[in-house]
């Protein structure tokens, strides 16, 4: 999804997709480190979450906090539905994203077993 949406915005060359799986990598997304830390804390329900909420609200604004929380929640929802149903990637998506999934190490996640 990130690859396709960034193509539409014309910014793919300025993005480092490693930032999606390695918070130490500079993704090229404004405030990417903060947003990645927030997403990780929200998904893992860590003690860092309240402080990250406060920091995002203070640095980026309350609407951006709501937007970030909405994005995290939406991705969690989609992943849980797909994993719960055992939905595999369709052939087009599998073929179009195999190189990126390999580069990012996504094949190591349990949900990768849903796709042959």
mmCIF file with all atom_site columns, C-alpha atoms in Angstrom:
data_model
loop_
_atom_site.group_PDB
_atom_site.id
_atom_site.type_symbol
_atom_site.label_atom_id
_atom_site.label_alt_id
_atom_site.label_comp_id
_atom_site.label_asym_id
_atom_site.label_entity_id
_atom_site.label_seq_id
_atom_site.pdbx_PDB_ins_code
_atom_site.Cartn_x
_atom_site.Cartn_y
_atom_site.Cartn_z
_atom_site.occupancy
_atom_site.B_iso_or_equiv
_atom_site.pdbx_formal_charge
_atom_site.auth_seq_id
_atom_site.auth_comp_id
_atom_site.auth_asym_id
_atom_site.auth_atom_id
_atom_site.pdbx_PDB_model_num
ATOM 1   C CA . UNK A 1 1   ? 0.000  0.000   0.000  1.00 0.00 ? 1   UNK A CA 1
ATOM 2   C CA . UNK A 1 2   ? 2.760  2.426   0.916  1.00 0.00 ? 2   UNK A CA 1
ATOM 3   C CA . UNK A 1 3   ? 4.518  1.804   -2.357 1.00 0.00 ? 3   UNK A CA 1
ATOM 4   C CA . UNK A 1 4   ? 1.375  2.412   -4.412 1.00 0.00 ? 4   UNK A CA 1
ATOM 5   C CA . UNK A 1 5   ? 0.226  5.494   -2.492 1.00 0.00 ? 5   UNK A CA 1
ATOM 6   C CA . UNK A 1 6   ? 3.687  7.021   -2.708 1.00 0.00 ? 6   UNK A CA 1
ATOM 7   C CA . UNK A 1 7   ? 3.735  6.433   -6.470 1.00 0.00 ? 7   UNK A CA 1
ATOM 8   C CA . UNK A 1 8   ? 0.532  8.434   -6.784 1.00 0.00 ? 8   UNK A CA 1
ATOM 9   C CA . UNK A 1 9   ? 1.997  11.272  -4.778 1.00 0.00 ? 9   UNK A CA 1
ATOM 10  C CA . UNK A 1 10  ? 5.213  11.191  -6.804 1.00 0.00 ? 10  UNK A CA 1
ATOM 11  C CA . UNK A 1 11  ? 7.369  10.749  -3.708 1.00 0.00 ? 11  UNK A CA 1
ATOM 12  C CA . UNK A 1 12  ? 8.519  7.112   -3.939 1.00 0.00 ? 12  UNK A CA 1
ATOM 13  C CA . UNK A 1 13  ? 12.125 8.066   -4.632 1.00 0.00 ? 13  UNK A CA 1
ATOM 14  C CA . UNK A 1 14  ? 12.290 10.087  -1.427 1.00 0.00 ? 14  UNK A CA 1
ATOM 15  C CA . UNK A 1 15  ? 10.996 7.267   0.788  1.00 0.00 ? 15  UNK A CA 1
ATOM 16  C CA . UNK A 1 16  ? 13.012 4.576   2.529  1.00 0.00 ? 16  UNK A CA 1
ATOM 17  C CA . UNK A 1 17  ? 10.643 1.641   3.065  1.00 0.00 ? 17  UNK A CA 1
ATOM 18  C CA . UNK A 1 18  ? 13.056 0.208   5.663  1.00 0.00 ? 18  UNK A CA 1
ATOM 19  C CA . UNK A 1 19  ? 11.595 2.872   7.956  1.00 0.00 ? 19  UNK A CA 1
ATOM 20  C CA . UNK A 1 20  ? 8.379  0.838   8.038  1.00 0.00 ? 20  UNK A CA 1
ATOM 21  C CA . UNK A 1 21  ? 10.102 -2.086  9.744  1.00 0.00 ? 21  UNK A CA 1
ATOM 22  C CA . UNK A 1 22  ? 13.127 -0.476  11.340 1.00 0.00 ? 22  UNK A CA 1
ATOM 23  C CA . UNK A 1 23  ? 12.415 2.630   13.395 1.00 0.00 ? 23  UNK A CA 1
ATOM 24  C CA . UNK A 1 24  ? 16.117 3.487   13.389 1.00 0.00 ? 24  UNK A CA 1
ATOM 25  C CA . UNK A 1 25  ? 15.963 3.998   9.582  1.00 0.00 ? 25  UNK A CA 1
ATOM 26  C CA . UNK A 1 26  ? 15.003 7.432   8.267  1.00 0.00 ? 26  UNK A CA 1
ATOM 27  C CA . UNK A 1 27  ? 11.880 6.721   6.215  1.00 0.00 ? 27  UNK A CA 1
ATOM 28  C CA . UNK A 1 28  ? 11.843 10.131  4.571  1.00 0.00 ? 28  UNK A CA 1
ATOM 29  C CA . UNK A 1 29  ? 8.346  10.710  5.966  1.00 0.00 ? 29  UNK A CA 1
ATOM 30  C CA . UNK A 1 30  ? 8.099  13.939  7.979  1.00 0.00 ? 30  UNK A CA 1
ATOM 31  C CA . UNK A 1 31  ? 8.140  12.992  11.685 1.00 0.00 ? 31  UNK A CA 1
ATOM 32  C CA . UNK A 1 32  ? 8.494  9.360   10.576 1.00 0.00 ? 32  UNK A CA 1
ATOM 33  C CA . UNK A 1 33  ? 10.467 8.263   13.625 1.00 0.00 ? 33  UNK A CA 1
ATOM 34  C CA . UNK A 1 34  ? 7.887  9.679   16.001 1.00 0.00 ? 34  UNK A CA 1
ATOM 35  C CA . UNK A 1 35  ? 4.992  8.193   14.040 1.00 0.00 ? 35  UNK A CA 1
ATOM 36  C CA . UNK A 1 36  ? 6.677  4.786   13.825 1.00 0.00 ? 36  UNK A CA 1
ATOM 37  C CA . UNK A 1 37  ? 7.345  4.817   17.566 1.00 0.00 ? 37  UNK A CA 1
ATOM 38  C CA . UNK A 1 38  ? 3.678  5.703   18.142 1.00 0.00 ? 38  UNK A CA 1
ATOM 39  C CA . UNK A 1 39  ? 2.466  2.900   15.864 1.00 0.00 ? 39  UNK A CA 1
ATOM 40  C CA . UNK A 1 40  ? 4.727  0.353   17.556 1.00 0.00 ? 40  UNK A CA 1
ATOM 41  C CA . UNK A 1 41  ? 3.649  1.480   21.026 1.00 0.00 ? 41  UNK A CA 1
ATOM 42  C CA . UNK A 1 42  ? -0.030 1.365   20.063 1.00 0.00 ? 42  UNK A CA 1
ATOM 43  C CA . UNK A 1 43  ? 0.173  -2.095  18.503 1.00 0.00 ? 43  UNK A CA 1
ATOM 44  C CA . UNK A 1 44  ? 2.289  -3.519  21.319 1.00 0.00 ? 44  UNK A CA 1
ATOM 45  C CA . UNK A 1 45  ? 0.416  -1.558  24.016 1.00 0.00 ? 45  UNK A CA 1
ATOM 46  C CA . UNK A 1 46  ? 3.618  -0.409  25.682 1.00 0.00 ? 46  UNK A CA 1
ATOM 47  C CA . UNK A 1 47  ? 3.999  2.042   28.541 1.00 0.00 ? 47  UNK A CA 1
ATOM 48  C CA . UNK A 1 48  ? 5.454  4.558   26.073 1.00 0.00 ? 48  UNK A CA 1
ATOM 49  C CA . UNK A 1 49  ? 2.061  5.111   24.402 1.00 0.00 ? 49  UNK A CA 1
ATOM 50  C CA . UNK A 1 50  ? 0.668  7.899   26.638 1.00 0.00 ? 50  UNK A CA 1
ATOM 51  C CA . UNK A 1 51  ? 3.865  9.927   26.334 1.00 0.00 ? 51  UNK A CA 1
ATOM 52  C CA . UNK A 1 52  ? 3.933  9.480   22.572 1.00 0.00 ? 52  UNK A CA 1
ATOM 53  C CA . UNK A 1 53  ? 0.313  10.635  22.325 1.00 0.00 ? 53  UNK A CA 1
ATOM 54  C CA . UNK A 1 54  ? 1.216  13.758  24.270 1.00 0.00 ? 54  UNK A CA 1
ATOM 55  C CA . UNK A 1 55  ? 4.292  14.367  22.163 1.00 0.00 ? 55  UNK A CA 1
ATOM 56  C CA . UNK A 1 56  ? 2.414  14.038  18.868 1.00 0.00 ? 56  UNK A CA 1
ATOM 57  C CA . UNK A 1 57  ? -0.333 16.362  20.084 1.00 0.00 ? 57  UNK A CA 1
ATOM 58  C CA . UNK A 1 58  ? 2.236  18.920  21.254 1.00 0.00 ? 58  UNK A CA 1
ATOM 59  C CA . UNK A 1 59  ? 4.573  18.732  18.238 1.00 0.00 ? 59  UNK A CA 1
ATOM 60  C CA . UNK A 1 60  ? 2.159  18.010  15.393 1.00 0.00 ? 60  UNK A CA 1
ATOM 61  C CA . UNK A 1 61  ? -1.229 18.999  16.769 1.00 0.00 ? 61  UNK A CA 1
ATOM 62  C CA . UNK A 1 62  ? -4.315 17.242  18.104 1.00 0.00 ? 62  UNK A CA 1
ATOM 63  C CA . UNK A 1 63  ? -5.795 16.554  14.650 1.00 0.00 ? 63  UNK A CA 1
ATOM 64  C CA . UNK A 1 64  ? -2.578 14.848  13.565 1.00 0.00 ? 64  UNK A CA 1
ATOM 65  C CA . UNK A 1 65  ? -2.760 12.664  16.681 1.00 0.00 ? 65  UNK A CA 1
ATOM 66  C CA . UNK A 1 66  ? -6.292 11.631  15.723 1.00 0.00 ? 66  UNK A CA 1
ATOM 67  C CA . UNK A 1 67  ? -5.145 10.967  12.145 1.00 0.00 ? 67  UNK A CA 1
ATOM 68  C CA . UNK A 1 68  ? -2.172 8.888   13.294 1.00 0.00 ? 68  UNK A CA 1
ATOM 69  C CA . UNK A 1 69  ? -4.339 6.864   15.679 1.00 0.00 ? 69  UNK A CA 1
ATOM 70  C CA . UNK A 1 70  ? -6.855 6.284   12.889 1.00 0.00 ? 70  UNK A CA 1
ATOM 71  C CA . UNK A 1 71  ? -4.172 4.996   10.528 1.00 0.00 ? 71  UNK A CA 1
ATOM 72  C CA . UNK A 1 72  ? -2.775 2.636   13.177 1.00 0.00 ? 72  UNK A CA 1
ATOM 73  C CA . UNK A 1 73  ? -6.257 1.353   14.018 1.00 0.00 ? 73  UNK A CA 1
ATOM 74  C CA . UNK A 1 74  ? -7.181 0.844   10.363 1.00 0.00 ? 74  UNK A CA 1
ATOM 75  C CA . UNK A 1 75  ? -4.047 -1.156  9.591  1.00 0.00 ? 75  UNK A CA 1
ATOM 76  C CA . UNK A 1 76  ? -4.580 -3.262  12.734 1.00 0.00 ? 76  UNK A CA 1
ATOM 77  C CA . UNK A 1 77  ? -8.169 -3.925  11.659 1.00 0.00 ? 77  UNK A CA 1
ATOM 78  C CA . UNK A 1 78  ? -7.188 -4.964  8.150  1.00 0.00 ? 78  UNK A CA 1
ATOM 79  C CA . UNK A 1 79  ? -4.390 -7.235  9.328  1.00 0.00 ? 79  UNK A CA 1
ATOM 80  C CA . UNK A 1 80  ? -6.543 -8.922  11.969 1.00 0.00 ? 80  UNK A CA 1
ATOM 81  C CA . UNK A 1 81  ? -9.344 -9.607  9.492  1.00 0.00 ? 81  UNK A CA 1
ATOM 82  C CA . UNK A 1 82  ? -6.959 -10.984 6.869  1.00 0.00 ? 82  UNK A CA 1
ATOM 83  C CA . UNK A 1 83  ? -5.074 -13.119 9.390  1.00 0.00 ? 83  UNK A CA 1
ATOM 84  C CA . UNK A 1 84  ? -8.262 -14.352 11.027 1.00 0.00 ? 84  UNK A CA 1
ATOM 85  C CA . UNK A 1 85  ? -9.629 -15.467 7.677  1.00 0.00 ? 85  UNK A CA 1
ATOM 86  C CA . UNK A 1 86  ? -6.292 -16.757 6.421  1.00 0.00 ? 86  UNK A CA 1
ATOM 87  C CA . UNK A 1 87  ? -6.562 -14.528 3.369  1.00 0.00 ? 87  UNK A CA 1
ATOM 88  C CA . UNK A 1 88  ? -3.577 -14.970 1.054  1.00 0.00 ? 88  UNK A CA 1
ATOM 89  C CA . UNK A 1 89  ? -2.202 -12.220 -1.135 1.00 0.00 ? 89  UNK A CA 1
ATOM 90  C CA . UNK A 1 90  ? -3.734 -12.300 -4.581 1.00 0.00 ? 90  UNK A CA 1
ATOM 91  C CA . UNK A 1 91  ? -1.383 -13.298 -7.401 1.00 0.00 ? 91  UNK A CA 1
ATOM 92  C CA . UNK A 1 92  ? -0.962 -9.755  -8.755 1.00 0.00 ? 92  UNK A CA 1
ATOM 93  C CA . UNK A 1 93  ? -0.103 -8.286  -5.344 1.00 0.00 ? 93  UNK A CA 1
ATOM 94  C CA . UNK A 1 94  ? 2.140  -11.227 -4.471 1.00 0.00 ? 94  UNK A CA 1
ATOM 95  C CA . UNK A 1 95  ? 4.144  -10.857 -7.671 1.00 0.00 ? 95  UNK A CA 1
ATOM 96  C CA . UNK A 1 96  ? 4.231  -7.046  -7.582 1.00 0.00 ? 96  UNK A CA 1
ATOM 97  C CA . UNK A 1 97  ? 5.422  -6.881  -3.982 1.00 0.00 ? 97  UNK A CA 1
ATOM 98  C CA . UNK A 1 98  ? 7.666  -9.903  -3.566 1.00 0.00 ? 98  UNK A CA 1
ATOM 99  C CA . UNK A 1 99  ? 10.877 -7.882  -3.870 1.00 0.00 ? 99  UNK A CA 1
ATOM 100 C CA . UNK A 1 100 ? 9.745  -5.314  -1.308 1.00 0.00 ? 100 UNK A CA 1
ATOM 101 C CA . UNK A 1 101 ? 8.456  -7.983  1.094  1.00 0.00 ? 101 UNK A CA 1
ATOM 102 C CA . UNK A 1 102 ? 11.803 -9.779  0.779  1.00 0.00 ? 102 UNK A CA 1
ATOM 103 C CA . UNK A 1 103 ? 13.808 -6.570  1.316  1.00 0.00 ? 103 UNK A CA 1
ATOM 104 C CA . UNK A 1 104 ? 11.777 -5.669  4.399  1.00 0.00 ? 104 UNK A CA 1
ATOM 105 C CA . UNK A 1 105 ? 11.860 -9.174  5.841  1.00 0.00 ? 105 UNK A CA 1
ATOM 106 C CA . UNK A 1 106 ? 8.077  -9.497  5.819  1.00 0.00 ? 106 UNK A CA 1
ATOM 107 C CA . UNK A 1 107 ? 8.257  -13.179 4.922  1.00 0.00 ? 107 UNK A CA 1
ATOM 108 C CA . UNK A 1 108 ? 9.296  -13.853 8.532  1.00 0.00 ? 108 UNK A CA 1
ATOM 109 C CA . UNK A 1 109 ? 5.908  -12.775 9.938  1.00 0.00 ? 109 UNK A CA 1
ATOM 110 C CA . UNK A 1 110 ? 3.375  -15.499 10.773 1.00 0.00 ? 110 UNK A CA 1
ATOM 111 C CA . UNK A 1 111 ? 0.789  -14.085 8.374  1.00 0.00 ? 111 UNK A CA 1
ATOM 112 C CA . UNK A 1 112 ? 3.151  -14.750 5.459  1.00 0.00 ? 112 UNK A CA 1
ATOM 113 C CA . UNK A 1 113 ? 2.198  -18.418 5.824  1.00 0.00 ? 113 UNK A CA 1
ATOM 114 C CA . UNK A 1 114 ? -1.225 -17.533 4.384  1.00 0.00 ? 114 UNK A CA 1
ATOM 115 C CA . UNK A 1 115 ? 0.371  -16.961 0.974  1.00 0.00 ? 115 UNK A CA 1
ATOM 116 C CA . UNK A 1 116 ? 1.979  -19.887 -0.814 1.00 0.00 ? 116 UNK A CA 1
#
